[in-house]
Coordinates of C-alpha atoms in Angstrom, one line a residue:
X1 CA 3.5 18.1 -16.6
X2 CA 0.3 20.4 -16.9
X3 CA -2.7 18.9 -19.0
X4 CA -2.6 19.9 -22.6
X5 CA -5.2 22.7 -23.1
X6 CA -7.2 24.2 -25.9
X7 CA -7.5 27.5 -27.6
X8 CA -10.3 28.4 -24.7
X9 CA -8.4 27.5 -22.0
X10 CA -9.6 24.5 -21.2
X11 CA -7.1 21.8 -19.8
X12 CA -7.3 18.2 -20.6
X13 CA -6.4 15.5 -17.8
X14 CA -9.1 13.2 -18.8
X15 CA -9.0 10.3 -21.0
X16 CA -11.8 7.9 -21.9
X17 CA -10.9 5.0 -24.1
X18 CA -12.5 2.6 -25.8
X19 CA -11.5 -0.9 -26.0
X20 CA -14.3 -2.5 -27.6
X21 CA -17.3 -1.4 -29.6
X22 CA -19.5 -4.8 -29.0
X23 CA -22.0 -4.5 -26.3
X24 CA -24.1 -7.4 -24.9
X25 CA -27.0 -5.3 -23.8
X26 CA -29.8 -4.1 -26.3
X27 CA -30.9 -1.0 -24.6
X28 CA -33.7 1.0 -26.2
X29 CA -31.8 4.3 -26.5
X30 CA -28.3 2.8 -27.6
X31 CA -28.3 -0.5 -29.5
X32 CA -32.6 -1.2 -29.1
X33 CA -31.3 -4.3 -31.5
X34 CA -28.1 -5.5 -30.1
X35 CA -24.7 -5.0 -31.5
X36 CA -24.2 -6.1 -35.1
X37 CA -20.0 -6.4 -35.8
X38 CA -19.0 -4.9 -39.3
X39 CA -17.0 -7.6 -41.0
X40 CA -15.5 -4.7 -42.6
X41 CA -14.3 -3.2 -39.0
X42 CA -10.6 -3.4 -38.1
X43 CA -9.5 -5.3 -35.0
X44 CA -9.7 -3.2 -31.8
X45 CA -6.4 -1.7 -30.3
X46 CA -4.2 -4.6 -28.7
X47 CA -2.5 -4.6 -25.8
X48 CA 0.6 -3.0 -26.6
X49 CA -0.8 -0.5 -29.0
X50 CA -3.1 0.4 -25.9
X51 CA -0.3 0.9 -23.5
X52 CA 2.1 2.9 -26.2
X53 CA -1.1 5.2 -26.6
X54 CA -1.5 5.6 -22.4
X55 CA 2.0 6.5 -22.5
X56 CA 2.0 9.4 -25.1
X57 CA -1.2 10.6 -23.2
X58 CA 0.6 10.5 -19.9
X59 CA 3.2 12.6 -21.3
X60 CA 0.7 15.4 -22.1
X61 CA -0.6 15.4 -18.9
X62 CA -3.5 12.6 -18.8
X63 CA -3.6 11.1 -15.4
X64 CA -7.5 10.2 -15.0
X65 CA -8.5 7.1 -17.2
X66 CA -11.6 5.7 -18.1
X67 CA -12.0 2.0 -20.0
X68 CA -15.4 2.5 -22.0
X69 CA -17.3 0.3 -24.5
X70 CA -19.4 -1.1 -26.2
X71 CA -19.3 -3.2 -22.9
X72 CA -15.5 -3.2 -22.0
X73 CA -16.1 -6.9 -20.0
X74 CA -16.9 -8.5 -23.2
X75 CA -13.4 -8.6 -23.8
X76 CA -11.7 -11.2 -23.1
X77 CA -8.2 -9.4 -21.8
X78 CA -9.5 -6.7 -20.1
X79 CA -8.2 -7.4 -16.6
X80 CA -4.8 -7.1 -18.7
X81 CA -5.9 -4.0 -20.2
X82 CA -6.5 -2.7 -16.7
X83 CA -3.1 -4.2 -15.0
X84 CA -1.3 -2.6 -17.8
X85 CA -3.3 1.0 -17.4
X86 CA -2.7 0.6 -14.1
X87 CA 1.0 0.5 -13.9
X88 CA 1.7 3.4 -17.0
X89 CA 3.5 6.1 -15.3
X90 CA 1.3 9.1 -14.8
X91 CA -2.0 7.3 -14.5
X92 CA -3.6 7.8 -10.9
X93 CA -6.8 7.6 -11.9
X94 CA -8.5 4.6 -13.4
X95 CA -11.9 3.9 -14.0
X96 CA -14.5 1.9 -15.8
X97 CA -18.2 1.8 -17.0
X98 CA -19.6 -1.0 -17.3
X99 CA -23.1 -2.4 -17.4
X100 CA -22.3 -4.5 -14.2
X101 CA -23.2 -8.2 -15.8
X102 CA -20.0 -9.7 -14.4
X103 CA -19.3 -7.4 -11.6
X104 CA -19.7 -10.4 -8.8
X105 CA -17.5 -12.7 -11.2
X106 CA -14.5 -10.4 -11.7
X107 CA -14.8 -7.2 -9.2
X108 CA -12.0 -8.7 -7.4
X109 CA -9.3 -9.3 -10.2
X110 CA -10.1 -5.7 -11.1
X111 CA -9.4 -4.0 -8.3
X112 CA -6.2 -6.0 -8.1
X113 CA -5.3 -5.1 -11.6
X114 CA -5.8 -1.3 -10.1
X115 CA -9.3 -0.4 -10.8
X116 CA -10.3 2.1 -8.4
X117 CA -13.6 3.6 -10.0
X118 CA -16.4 2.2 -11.2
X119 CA -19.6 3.6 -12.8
X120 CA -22.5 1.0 -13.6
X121 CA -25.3 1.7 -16.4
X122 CA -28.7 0.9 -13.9
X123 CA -31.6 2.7 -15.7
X124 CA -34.1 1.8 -13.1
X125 CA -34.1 0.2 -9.9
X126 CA -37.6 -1.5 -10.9
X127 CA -36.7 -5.1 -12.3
X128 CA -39.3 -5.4 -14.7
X129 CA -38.8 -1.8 -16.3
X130 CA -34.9 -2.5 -16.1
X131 CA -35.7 -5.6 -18.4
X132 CA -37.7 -3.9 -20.6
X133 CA -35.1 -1.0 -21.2
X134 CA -31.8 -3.2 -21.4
X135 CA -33.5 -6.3 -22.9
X136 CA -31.9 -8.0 -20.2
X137 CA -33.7 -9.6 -16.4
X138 CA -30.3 -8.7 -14.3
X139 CA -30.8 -6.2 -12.1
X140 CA -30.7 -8.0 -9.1
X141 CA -27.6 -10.0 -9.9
X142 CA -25.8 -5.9 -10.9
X143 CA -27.4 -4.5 -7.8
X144 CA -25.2 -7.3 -5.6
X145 CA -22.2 -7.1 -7.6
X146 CA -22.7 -2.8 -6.6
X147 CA -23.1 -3.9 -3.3
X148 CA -19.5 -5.9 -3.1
X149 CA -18.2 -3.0 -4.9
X150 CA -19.6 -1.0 -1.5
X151 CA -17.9 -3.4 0.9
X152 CA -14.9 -4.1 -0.5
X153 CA -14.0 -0.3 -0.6
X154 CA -13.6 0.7 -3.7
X155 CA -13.3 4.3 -3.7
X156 CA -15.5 5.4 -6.2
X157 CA -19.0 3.6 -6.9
X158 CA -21.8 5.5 -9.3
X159 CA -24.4 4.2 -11.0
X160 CA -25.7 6.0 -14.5
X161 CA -29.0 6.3 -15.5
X162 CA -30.3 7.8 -18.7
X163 CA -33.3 9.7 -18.3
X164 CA -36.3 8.8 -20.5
X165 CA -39.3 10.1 -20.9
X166 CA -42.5 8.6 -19.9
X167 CA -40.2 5.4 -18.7
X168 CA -38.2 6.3 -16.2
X169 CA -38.2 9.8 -15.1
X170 CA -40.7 9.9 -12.1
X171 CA -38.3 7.7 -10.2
X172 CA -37.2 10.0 -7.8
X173 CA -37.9 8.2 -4.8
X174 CA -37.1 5.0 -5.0
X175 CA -33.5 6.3 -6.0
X176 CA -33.9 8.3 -2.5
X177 CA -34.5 5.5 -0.4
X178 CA -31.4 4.0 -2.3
X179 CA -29.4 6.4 -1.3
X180 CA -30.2 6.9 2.2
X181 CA -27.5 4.2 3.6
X182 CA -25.4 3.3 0.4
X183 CA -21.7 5.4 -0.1
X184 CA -23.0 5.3 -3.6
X185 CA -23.3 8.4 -6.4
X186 CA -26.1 8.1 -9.3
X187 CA -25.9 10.5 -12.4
X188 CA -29.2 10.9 -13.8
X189 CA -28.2 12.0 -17.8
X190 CA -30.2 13.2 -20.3
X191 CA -31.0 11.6 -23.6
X192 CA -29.1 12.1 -26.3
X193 CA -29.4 12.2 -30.1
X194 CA -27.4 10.6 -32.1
X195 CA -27.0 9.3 -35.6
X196 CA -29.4 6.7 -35.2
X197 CA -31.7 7.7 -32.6
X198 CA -33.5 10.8 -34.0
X199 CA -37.1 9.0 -33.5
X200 CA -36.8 7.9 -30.0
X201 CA -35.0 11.1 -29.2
X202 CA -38.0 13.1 -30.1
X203 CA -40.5 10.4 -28.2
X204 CA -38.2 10.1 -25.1
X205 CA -36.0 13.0 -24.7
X206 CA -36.7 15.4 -21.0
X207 CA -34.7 17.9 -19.5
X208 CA -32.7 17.2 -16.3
X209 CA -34.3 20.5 -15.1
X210 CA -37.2 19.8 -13.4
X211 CA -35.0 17.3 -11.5
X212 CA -32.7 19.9 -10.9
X213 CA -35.5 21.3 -9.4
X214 CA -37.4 18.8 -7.3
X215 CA -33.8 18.5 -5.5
X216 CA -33.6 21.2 -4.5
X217 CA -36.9 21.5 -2.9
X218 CA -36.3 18.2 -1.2
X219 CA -33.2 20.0 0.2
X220 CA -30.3 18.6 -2.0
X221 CA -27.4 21.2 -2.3
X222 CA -24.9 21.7 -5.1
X223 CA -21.5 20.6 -4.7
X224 CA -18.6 23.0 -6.0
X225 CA -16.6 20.9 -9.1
X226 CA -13.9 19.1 -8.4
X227 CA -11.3 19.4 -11.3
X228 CA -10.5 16.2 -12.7
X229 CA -14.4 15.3 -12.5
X230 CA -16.8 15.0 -15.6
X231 CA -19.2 16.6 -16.3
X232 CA -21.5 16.1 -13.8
X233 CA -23.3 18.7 -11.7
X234 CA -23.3 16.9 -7.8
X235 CA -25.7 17.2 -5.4
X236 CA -26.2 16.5 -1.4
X237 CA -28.2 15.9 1.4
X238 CA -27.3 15.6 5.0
X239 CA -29.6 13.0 5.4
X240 CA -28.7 10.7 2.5
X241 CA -25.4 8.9 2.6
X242 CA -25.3 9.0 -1.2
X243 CA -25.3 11.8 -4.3
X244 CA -26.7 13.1 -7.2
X245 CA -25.2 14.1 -10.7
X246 CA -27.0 15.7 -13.4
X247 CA -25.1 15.4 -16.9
X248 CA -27.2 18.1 -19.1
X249 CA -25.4 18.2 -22.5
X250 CA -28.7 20.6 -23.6
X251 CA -27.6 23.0 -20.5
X252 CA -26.0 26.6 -21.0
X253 CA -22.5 26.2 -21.0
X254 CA -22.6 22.2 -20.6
X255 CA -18.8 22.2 -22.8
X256 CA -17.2 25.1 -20.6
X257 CA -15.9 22.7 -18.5
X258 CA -15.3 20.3 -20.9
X259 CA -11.8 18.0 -19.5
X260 CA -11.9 15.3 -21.6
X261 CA -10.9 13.6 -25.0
X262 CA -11.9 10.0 -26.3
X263 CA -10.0 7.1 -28.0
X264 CA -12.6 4.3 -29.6
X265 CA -11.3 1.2 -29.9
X266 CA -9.5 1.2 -33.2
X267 CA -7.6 4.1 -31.9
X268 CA -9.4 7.0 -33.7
X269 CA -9.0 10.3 -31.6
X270 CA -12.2 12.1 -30.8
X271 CA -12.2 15.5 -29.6
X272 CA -15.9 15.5 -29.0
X273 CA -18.4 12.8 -28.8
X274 CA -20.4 14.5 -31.2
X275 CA -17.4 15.5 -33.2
X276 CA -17.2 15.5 -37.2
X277 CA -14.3 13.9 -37.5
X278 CA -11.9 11.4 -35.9
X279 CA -7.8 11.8 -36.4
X280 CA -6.2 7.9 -36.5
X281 CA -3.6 7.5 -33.8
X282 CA -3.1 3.7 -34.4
X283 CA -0.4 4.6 -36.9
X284 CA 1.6 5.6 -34.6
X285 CA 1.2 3.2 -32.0
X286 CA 3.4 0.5 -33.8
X287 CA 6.6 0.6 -32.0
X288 CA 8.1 2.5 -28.9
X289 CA 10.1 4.7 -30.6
X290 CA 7.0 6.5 -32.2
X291 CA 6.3 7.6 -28.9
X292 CA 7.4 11.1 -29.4
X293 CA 5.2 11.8 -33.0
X294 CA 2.2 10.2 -31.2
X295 CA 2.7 13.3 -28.7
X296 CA 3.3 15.9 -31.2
X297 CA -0.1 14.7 -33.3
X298 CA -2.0 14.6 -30.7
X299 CA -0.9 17.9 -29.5
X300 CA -0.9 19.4 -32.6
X301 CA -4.8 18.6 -33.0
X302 CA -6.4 19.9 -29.8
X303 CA -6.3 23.4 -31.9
X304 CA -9.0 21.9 -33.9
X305 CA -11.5 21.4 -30.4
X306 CA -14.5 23.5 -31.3
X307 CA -15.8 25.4 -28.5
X308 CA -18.9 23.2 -27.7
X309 CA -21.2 20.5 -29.4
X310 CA -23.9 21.3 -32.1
X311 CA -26.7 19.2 -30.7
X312 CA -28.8 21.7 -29.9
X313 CA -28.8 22.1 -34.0
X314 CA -29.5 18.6 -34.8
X315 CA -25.7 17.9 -35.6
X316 CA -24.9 14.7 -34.0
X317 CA -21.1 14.2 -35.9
X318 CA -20.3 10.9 -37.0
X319 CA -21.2 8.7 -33.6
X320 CA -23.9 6.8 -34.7
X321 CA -25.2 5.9 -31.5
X322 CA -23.0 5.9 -28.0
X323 CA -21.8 2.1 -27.8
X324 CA -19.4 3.2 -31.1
X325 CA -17.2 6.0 -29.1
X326 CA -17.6 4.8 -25.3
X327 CA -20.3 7.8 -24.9

């Protein structure tokens, strides 16, 4: 069936979903001092809650699916998670972001589950400077388990990296002579403020325009968007066997193209990542049967999608920093 769409038009084949809010990495602009569980927290979704909510989302038209965090690889099931994603009717898409620590342990039980796109957090290709923003000396070890990725052909390999001020933006070329031989996207993203943040948002925070900009002088060309993509403006170069996404979320326009809704990990639906409020689907995901009020809430919700995010006003929502909705 056609993706559900919005009051704007918009259409909505895109799911990402949360399946745990832990994250074993401490970097400076998301969790700067590690994940602290709330004893308070509920459990997140199991197994079969998970697949009964793929399935309601399949019938509205969800076919693209991405596994988010927290780190999704801290849990312990999540090659079931994937195996089970992987075989729900509808779903011809499914992806993962990860930070890449166990990448050369488990790539290969992934991809047999079904995994067939993978996006890894590498904030800088300089070791020391990827310690310093991750809190963690792994680089080399994520950098080879990208590399298997490569080889064993799975067909889609990007790396993110959040742009920082004074850290890592004058980076450029060394992410150039990356590029040149590896099959490989990077999306360079701005900063973000969230709940949490506000401090090292004001220190840290650049626009991806002057990057924007330095591509093209260096000859890059923009890419048309394909439809089920994020929200990533791509770039080329005919001499470069890799590409480049900007993610802008201060850019005109940035939510036009918006294609995507979030589930966090207790099953909350978000219909924005800066979003004021989150609607509990986990209710509903109790029993098989429920399959068809799980359709008609969700459905009966994407009314309330506002037309874009109110970041630019300071208004971050209720996501207290990224790791809690899967960013």
């Amino acid at each position: 069936m056609s993706p559900l769409a919005d009051r704007y038009g918009r259409r909505f084949p895109y799911l990402r979903l949360s399946v745990i809010p832990a994250c074993n990495f401490r970097c400076t602009y998301c969790l700067p001092h590690g994940y602290h569980a709330d004893a308070k927290a509920a459990e997140p979704l199991s197994l079969a809650e998970i697949t009964r909510l793929l399935r309601g989302f399949t019938e509205l038209g969800m076919h693209k699916l991405r596994i988010t965090g927290g780190e999704p690889s801290v849990r312990h099931d999540l090659t079931e998670i994937l195996r089970t994603a992987a075989a729900v009717p509808g779903v011809t898409k499914l992806a993962m972001t990860t930070n890449g620590t166990l990448l050369t342990r488990r790539l290969g039980e992934w991809m047999d589950a079904g995994l067939n796109a993978i996006n890894v957090s590498v904030d800088s290709l300089d070791r020391a400077l990827f310690a310093r923003i991750t809190g963690h000396d792994r680089l080399e070890d994520i950098l080879h388990g990208v590399d298997m990725a490569l080889n064993a052909g799975l067909p889609s390999v990007k790396l993110n990296a959040v742009l920082l001020r004074d850290v890592n933006d004058r980076q450029l070329p060394a992410w150039f002579d990356y590029l040149r031989d590896r099959h490989v996207g990077v999306r360079f993203i701005e900063l973000m403020q969230t709940g949490d943040n506000l401090a090292f948002f004001r220190d840290h925070h650049v626009s991806a325009a002057g990057l924007e900009t330095q591509l093209l002088e260096s000859g890059w060309q923009a890419l048309p968007r394909v439809a089920d993509a994020g929200p990533a403006r791509e770039y080329r170069h005919p001499d470069y066997a890799g590409r480049i996404g900007i993610i802008a979320p201060y850019s005109k326009d940035f939510c036009a193209g918006c294609n995507r809704l979030r589930v966090t990990a207790t099953g909350d639906l978000r219909l924005c990542l800066f979003g004021e409020f989150g609607i509990p689907l986990r209710p509903l995901l109790q029993a098989d049967e429920q399959l068809e009020d799980l359709v008609r809430a969700v459905g009966g919700q994407i009314g309330r999608k506002e037309q874009g995010h109110f970041l630019h006003e300071g208004r971050t929502g209720i996501t207290p920093h990224l790791a809690s909705t899967g960013g």
